[in-house]
GROMACS .gro file of C-alpha atoms in nm:
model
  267
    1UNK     CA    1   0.000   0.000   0.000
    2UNK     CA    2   0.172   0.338  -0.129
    3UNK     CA    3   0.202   0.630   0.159
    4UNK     CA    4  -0.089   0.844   0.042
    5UNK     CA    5  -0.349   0.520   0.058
    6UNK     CA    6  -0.187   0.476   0.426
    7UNK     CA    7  -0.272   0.846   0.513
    8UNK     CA    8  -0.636   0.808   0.369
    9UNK     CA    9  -0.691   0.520   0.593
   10UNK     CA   10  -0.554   0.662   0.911
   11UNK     CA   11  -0.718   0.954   0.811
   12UNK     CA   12  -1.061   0.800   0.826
   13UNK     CA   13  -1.046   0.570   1.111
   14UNK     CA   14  -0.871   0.893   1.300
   15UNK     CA   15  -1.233   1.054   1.231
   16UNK     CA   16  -1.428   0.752   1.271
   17UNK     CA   17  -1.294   0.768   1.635
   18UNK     CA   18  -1.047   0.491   1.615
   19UNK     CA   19  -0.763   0.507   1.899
   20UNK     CA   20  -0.395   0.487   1.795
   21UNK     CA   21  -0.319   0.164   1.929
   22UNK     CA   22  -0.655   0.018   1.709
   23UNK     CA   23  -0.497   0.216   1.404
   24UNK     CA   24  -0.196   0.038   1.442
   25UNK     CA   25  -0.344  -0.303   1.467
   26UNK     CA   26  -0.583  -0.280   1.208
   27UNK     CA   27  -0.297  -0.208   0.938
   28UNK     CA   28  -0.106  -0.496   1.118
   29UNK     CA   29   0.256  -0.322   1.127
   30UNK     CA   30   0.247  -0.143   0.793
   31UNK     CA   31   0.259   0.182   0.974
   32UNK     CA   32   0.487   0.223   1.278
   33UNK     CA   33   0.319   0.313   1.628
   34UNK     CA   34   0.477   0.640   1.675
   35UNK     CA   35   0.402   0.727   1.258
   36UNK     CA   36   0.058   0.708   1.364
   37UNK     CA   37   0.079   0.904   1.665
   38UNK     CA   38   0.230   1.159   1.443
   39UNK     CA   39  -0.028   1.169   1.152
   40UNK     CA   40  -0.367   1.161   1.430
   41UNK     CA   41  -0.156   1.444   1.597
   42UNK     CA   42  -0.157   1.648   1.318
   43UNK     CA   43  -0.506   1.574   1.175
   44UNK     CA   44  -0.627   1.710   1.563
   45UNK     CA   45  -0.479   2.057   1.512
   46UNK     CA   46  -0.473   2.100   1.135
   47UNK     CA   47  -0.770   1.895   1.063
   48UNK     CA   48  -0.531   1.655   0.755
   49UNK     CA   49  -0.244   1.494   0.738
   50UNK     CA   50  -0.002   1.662   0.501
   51UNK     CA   51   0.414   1.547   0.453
   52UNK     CA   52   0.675   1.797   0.427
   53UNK     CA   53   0.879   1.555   0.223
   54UNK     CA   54   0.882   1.287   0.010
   55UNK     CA   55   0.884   1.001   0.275
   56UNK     CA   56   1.066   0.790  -0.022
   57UNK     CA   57   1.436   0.853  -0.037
   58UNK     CA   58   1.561   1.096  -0.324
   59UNK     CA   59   1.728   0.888  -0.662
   60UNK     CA   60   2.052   0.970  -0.669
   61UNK     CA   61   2.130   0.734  -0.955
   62UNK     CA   62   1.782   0.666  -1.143
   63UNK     CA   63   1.745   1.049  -1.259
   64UNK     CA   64   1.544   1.116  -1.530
   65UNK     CA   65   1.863   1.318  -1.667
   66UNK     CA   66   2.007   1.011  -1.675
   67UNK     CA   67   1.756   0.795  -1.777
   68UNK     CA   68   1.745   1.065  -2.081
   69UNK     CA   69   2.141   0.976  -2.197
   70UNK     CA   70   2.075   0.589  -2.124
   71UNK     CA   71   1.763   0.631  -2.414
   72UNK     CA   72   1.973   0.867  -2.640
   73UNK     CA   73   2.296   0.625  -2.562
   74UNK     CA   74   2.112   0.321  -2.689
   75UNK     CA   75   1.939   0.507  -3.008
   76UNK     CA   76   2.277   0.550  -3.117
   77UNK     CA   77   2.451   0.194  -2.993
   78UNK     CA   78   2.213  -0.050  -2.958
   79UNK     CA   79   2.493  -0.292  -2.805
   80UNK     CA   80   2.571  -0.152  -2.490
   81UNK     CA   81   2.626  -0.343  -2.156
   82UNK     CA   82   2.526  -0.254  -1.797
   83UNK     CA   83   2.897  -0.213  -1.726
   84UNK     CA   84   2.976   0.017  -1.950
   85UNK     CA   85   2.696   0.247  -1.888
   86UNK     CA   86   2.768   0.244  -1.519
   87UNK     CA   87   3.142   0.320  -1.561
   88UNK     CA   88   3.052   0.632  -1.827
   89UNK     CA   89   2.752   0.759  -1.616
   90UNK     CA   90   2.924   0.703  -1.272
   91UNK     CA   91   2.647   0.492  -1.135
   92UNK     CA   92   2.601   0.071  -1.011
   93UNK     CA   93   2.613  -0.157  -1.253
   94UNK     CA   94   2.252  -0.312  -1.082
   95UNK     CA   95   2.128   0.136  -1.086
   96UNK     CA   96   2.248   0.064  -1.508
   97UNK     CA   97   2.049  -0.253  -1.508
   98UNK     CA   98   1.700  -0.102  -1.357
   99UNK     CA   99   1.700   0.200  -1.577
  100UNK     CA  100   1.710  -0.002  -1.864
  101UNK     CA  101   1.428  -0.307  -1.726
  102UNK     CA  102   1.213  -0.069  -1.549
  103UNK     CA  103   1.228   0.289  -1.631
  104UNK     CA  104   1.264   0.205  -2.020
  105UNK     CA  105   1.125  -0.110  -1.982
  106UNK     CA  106   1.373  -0.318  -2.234
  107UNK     CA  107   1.461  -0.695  -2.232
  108UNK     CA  108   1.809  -0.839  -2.337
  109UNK     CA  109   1.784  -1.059  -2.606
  110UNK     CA  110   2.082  -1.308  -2.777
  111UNK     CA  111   2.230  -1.253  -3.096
  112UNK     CA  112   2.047  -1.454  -3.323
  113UNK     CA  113   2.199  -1.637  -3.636
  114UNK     CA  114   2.034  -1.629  -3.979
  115UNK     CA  115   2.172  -1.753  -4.306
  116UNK     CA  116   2.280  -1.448  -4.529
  117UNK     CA  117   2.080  -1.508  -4.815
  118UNK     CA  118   2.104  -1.305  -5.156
  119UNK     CA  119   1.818  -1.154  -5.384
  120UNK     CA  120   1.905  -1.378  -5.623
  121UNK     CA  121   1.858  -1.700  -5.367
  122UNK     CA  122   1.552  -1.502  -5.232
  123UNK     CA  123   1.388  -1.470  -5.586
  124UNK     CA  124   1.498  -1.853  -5.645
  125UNK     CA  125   1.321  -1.995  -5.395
  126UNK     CA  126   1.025  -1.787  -5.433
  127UNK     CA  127   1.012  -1.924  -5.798
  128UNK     CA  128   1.077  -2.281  -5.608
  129UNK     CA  129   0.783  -2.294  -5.407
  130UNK     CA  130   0.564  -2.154  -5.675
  131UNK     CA  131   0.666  -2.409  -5.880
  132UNK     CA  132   0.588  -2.670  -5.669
  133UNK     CA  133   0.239  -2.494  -5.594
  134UNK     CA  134   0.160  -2.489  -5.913
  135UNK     CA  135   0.308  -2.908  -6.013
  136UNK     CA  136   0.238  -3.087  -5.710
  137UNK     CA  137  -0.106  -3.160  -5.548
  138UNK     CA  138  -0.082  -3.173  -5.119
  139UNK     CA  139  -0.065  -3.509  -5.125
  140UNK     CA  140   0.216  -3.530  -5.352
  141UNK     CA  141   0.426  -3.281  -5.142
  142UNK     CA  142   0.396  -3.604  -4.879
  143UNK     CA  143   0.574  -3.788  -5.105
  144UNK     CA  144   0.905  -3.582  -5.158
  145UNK     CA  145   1.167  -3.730  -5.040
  146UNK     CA  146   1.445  -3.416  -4.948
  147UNK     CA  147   1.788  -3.492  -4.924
  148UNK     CA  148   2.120  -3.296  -4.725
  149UNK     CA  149   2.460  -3.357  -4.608
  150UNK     CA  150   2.664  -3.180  -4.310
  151UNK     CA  151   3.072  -3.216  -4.277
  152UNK     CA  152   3.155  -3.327  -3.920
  153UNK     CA  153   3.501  -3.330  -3.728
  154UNK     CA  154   3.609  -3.615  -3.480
  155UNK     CA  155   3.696  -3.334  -3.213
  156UNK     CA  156   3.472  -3.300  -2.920
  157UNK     CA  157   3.222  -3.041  -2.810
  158UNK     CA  158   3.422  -2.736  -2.647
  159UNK     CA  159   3.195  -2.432  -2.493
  160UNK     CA  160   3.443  -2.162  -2.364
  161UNK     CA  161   3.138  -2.018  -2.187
  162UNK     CA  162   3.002  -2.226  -1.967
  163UNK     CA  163   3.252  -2.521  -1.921
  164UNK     CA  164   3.410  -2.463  -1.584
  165UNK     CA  165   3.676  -2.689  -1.397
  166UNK     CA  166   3.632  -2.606  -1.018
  167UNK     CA  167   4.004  -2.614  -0.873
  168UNK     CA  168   4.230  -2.432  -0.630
  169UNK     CA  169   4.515  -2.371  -0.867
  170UNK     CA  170   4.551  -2.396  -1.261
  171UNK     CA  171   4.744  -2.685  -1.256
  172UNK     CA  172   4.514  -2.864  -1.006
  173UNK     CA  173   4.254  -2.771  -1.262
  174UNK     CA  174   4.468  -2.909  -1.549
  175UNK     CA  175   4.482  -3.229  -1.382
  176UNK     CA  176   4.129  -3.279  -1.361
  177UNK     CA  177   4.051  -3.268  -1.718
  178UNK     CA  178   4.100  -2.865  -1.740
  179UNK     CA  179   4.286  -2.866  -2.074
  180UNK     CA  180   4.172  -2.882  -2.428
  181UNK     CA  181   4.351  -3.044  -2.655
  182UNK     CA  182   4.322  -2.918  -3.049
  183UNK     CA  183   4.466  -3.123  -3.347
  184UNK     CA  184   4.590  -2.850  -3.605
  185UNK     CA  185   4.406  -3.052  -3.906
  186UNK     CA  186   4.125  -3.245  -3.742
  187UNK     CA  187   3.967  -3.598  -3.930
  188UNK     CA  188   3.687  -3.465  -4.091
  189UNK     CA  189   3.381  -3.691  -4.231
  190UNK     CA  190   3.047  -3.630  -4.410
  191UNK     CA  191   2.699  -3.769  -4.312
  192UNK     CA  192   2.395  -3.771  -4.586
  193UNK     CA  193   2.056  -3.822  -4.463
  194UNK     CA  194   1.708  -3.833  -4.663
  195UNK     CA  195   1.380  -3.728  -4.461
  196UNK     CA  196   1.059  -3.718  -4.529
  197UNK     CA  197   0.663  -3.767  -4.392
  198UNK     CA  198   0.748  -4.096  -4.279
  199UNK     CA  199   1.088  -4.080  -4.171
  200UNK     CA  200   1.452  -4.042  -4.183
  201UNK     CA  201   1.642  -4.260  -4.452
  202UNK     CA  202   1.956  -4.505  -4.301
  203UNK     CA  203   2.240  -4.260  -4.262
  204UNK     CA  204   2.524  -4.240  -4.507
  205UNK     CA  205   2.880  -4.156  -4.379
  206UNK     CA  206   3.156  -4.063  -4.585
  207UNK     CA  207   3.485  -4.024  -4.482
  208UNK     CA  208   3.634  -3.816  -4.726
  209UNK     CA  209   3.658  -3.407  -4.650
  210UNK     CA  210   3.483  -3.373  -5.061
  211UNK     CA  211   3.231  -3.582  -5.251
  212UNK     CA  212   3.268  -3.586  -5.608
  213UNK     CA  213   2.956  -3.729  -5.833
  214UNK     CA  214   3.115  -4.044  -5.918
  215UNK     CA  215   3.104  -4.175  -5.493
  216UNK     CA  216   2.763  -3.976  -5.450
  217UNK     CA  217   2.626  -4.172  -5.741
  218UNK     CA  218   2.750  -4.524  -5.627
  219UNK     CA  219   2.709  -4.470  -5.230
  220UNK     CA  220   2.426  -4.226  -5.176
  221UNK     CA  221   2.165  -4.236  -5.418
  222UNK     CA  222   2.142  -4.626  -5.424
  223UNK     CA  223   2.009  -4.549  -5.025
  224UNK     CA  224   1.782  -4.327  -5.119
  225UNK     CA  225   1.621  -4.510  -5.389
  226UNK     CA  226   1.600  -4.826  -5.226
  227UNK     CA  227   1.426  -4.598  -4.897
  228UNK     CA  228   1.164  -4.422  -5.151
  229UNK     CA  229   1.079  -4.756  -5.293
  230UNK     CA  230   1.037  -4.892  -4.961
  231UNK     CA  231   0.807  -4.629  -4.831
  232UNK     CA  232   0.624  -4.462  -5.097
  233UNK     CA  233   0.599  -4.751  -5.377
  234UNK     CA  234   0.643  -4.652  -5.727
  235UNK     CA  235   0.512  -4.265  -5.709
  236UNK     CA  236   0.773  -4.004  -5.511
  237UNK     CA  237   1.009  -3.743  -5.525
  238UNK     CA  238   1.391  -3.664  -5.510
  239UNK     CA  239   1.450  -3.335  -5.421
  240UNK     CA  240   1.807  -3.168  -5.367
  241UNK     CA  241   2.021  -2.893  -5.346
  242UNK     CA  242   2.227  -2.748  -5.566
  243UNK     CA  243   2.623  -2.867  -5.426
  244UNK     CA  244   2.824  -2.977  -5.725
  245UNK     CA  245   2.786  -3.345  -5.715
  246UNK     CA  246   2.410  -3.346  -5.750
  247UNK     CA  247   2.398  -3.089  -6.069
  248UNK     CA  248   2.636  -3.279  -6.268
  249UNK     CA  249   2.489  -3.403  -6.545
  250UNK     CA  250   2.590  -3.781  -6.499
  251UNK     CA  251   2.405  -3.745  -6.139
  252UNK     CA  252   2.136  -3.545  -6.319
  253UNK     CA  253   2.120  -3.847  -6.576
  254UNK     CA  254   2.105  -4.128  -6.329
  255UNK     CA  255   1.884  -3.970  -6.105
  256UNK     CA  256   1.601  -3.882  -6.421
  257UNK     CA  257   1.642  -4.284  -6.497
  258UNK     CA  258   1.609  -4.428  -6.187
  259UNK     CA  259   1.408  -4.222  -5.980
  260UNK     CA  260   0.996  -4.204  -6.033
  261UNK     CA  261   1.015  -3.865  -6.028
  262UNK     CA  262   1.296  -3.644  -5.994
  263UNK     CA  263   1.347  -3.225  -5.959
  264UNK     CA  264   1.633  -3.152  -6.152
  265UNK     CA  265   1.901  -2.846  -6.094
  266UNK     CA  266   1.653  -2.615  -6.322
  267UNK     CA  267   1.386  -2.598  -6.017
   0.00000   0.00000   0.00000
């Protein structure tokens, strides 16, 4: 309950007739004894209750001057830290923290990562999906079997941020596992998997940093064929994307003779 609700309500049981001791129990200690002695005192000879000062303490930090550069600060930067603010406005780093939550009322969000994608990749797959809008029925689009490949390494997961070895001393803490050990060329291997409505095709790992089209053809698209068969019977879809083993014209070949249906490198 703010200070000027508080006055109201000693106010009113003051002239209801209310002692000071029933004041003080009825708000049930959110007024001390002798606050209330003070406030009936003064609504006796001056007939209200009225506060010289603020009885909140004054901001020393939180000014609205300084609220003021914090906004103009972040229109120009809009990555700033609570550190940094604090050391160029002389105030706490938790003072440069509530500005920016409460009195501007902003939220800190993460760098998010997008793929940088041209016009011309933009337009391409706008023509893409109007394509298939256009060719395929909804059912059909059930059918499609889509195809990818990521290049792993053999070297394990590292965060710098958050892994932590608890130790007295660094070399206690390189004893207990606190050293990470980087090969200057690291194994590298590739994994191809086909998904669709129904599922995930058998994985395909390749051990060699590039594919050309003659190991895609013999290793690769024998999997998928045999997995679209499988699932879907005689009427499906390959779909790829356009890496350098699966436009070349052999793999464009094989895939238009063998596959039911097939979206070559010109979609």
């Amino acid at each position: 309950m703010k200070s000027e609700d508080l006055r109201k309500v000693v106010f009113r049981k003051y002239e209801d007739g209310d002692g000071v001791c029933k004041i003080f129990r009825d708000l049930n200690g959110s007024l001390g004894l002798n606050t209330i002695k003070r406030w009936c005192k003064m609504v006796r000879y001056t007939g209200s209750i009225q506060l010289s000062t603020s009885p909140d303490a004054p901001r020393l930090a939180r000014t609205s001057k300084t609220i003021e550069k914090v906004k103009h600060k972040l229109d120009r930067k809009k990555m700033v830290t609570t550190r940094r603010l604090a050391k160029k406005y002389g105030i706490s780093k938790s003072s440069a923290h509530r500005i920016l939550t409460e009195d501007l009322e902003l939220y800190a969000h993460k760098m998010t990562i997008k793929p940088k994608v041209t016009e011309v990749q933009k337009n391409k797959r706008k023509k893409f999906v109007n394509w298939i809008g256009n060719n395929f029925r909804k059912e059909d689009t059930m059918r499609i079997l889509f195809s990818d490949e990521k290049m792993f390494d053999l070297d394990d997961i590292y965060n710098s941020r958050n892994q932590r070895i608890w130790a007295a001393s660094r070399d206690e803490a390189d004893e207990q596992g606190g050293t990470k050990m980087r090969q200057k060329f690291l194994q590298k291997f590739m994994v191809w998997p086909g998904v669709c409505s129904k599922g995930v095709t058998p994985l395909v790992i390749l051990d060699q940093r590039k594919v050309d089209h003659v190991e895609y053809i013999e290793k690769v698209l024998p999997i998928a064929l045999k997995y679209g068969n499988d699932t879907f019977g005689e009427h499906w879809t390959l779909q790829q994307d356009g890496t350098k083993p699966h436009v070349h014209h052999l793999t464009q070949k094989w895939c238009r003779d063998q596959f039911p249906l097939f979206i070559d490198k010109n979609h």
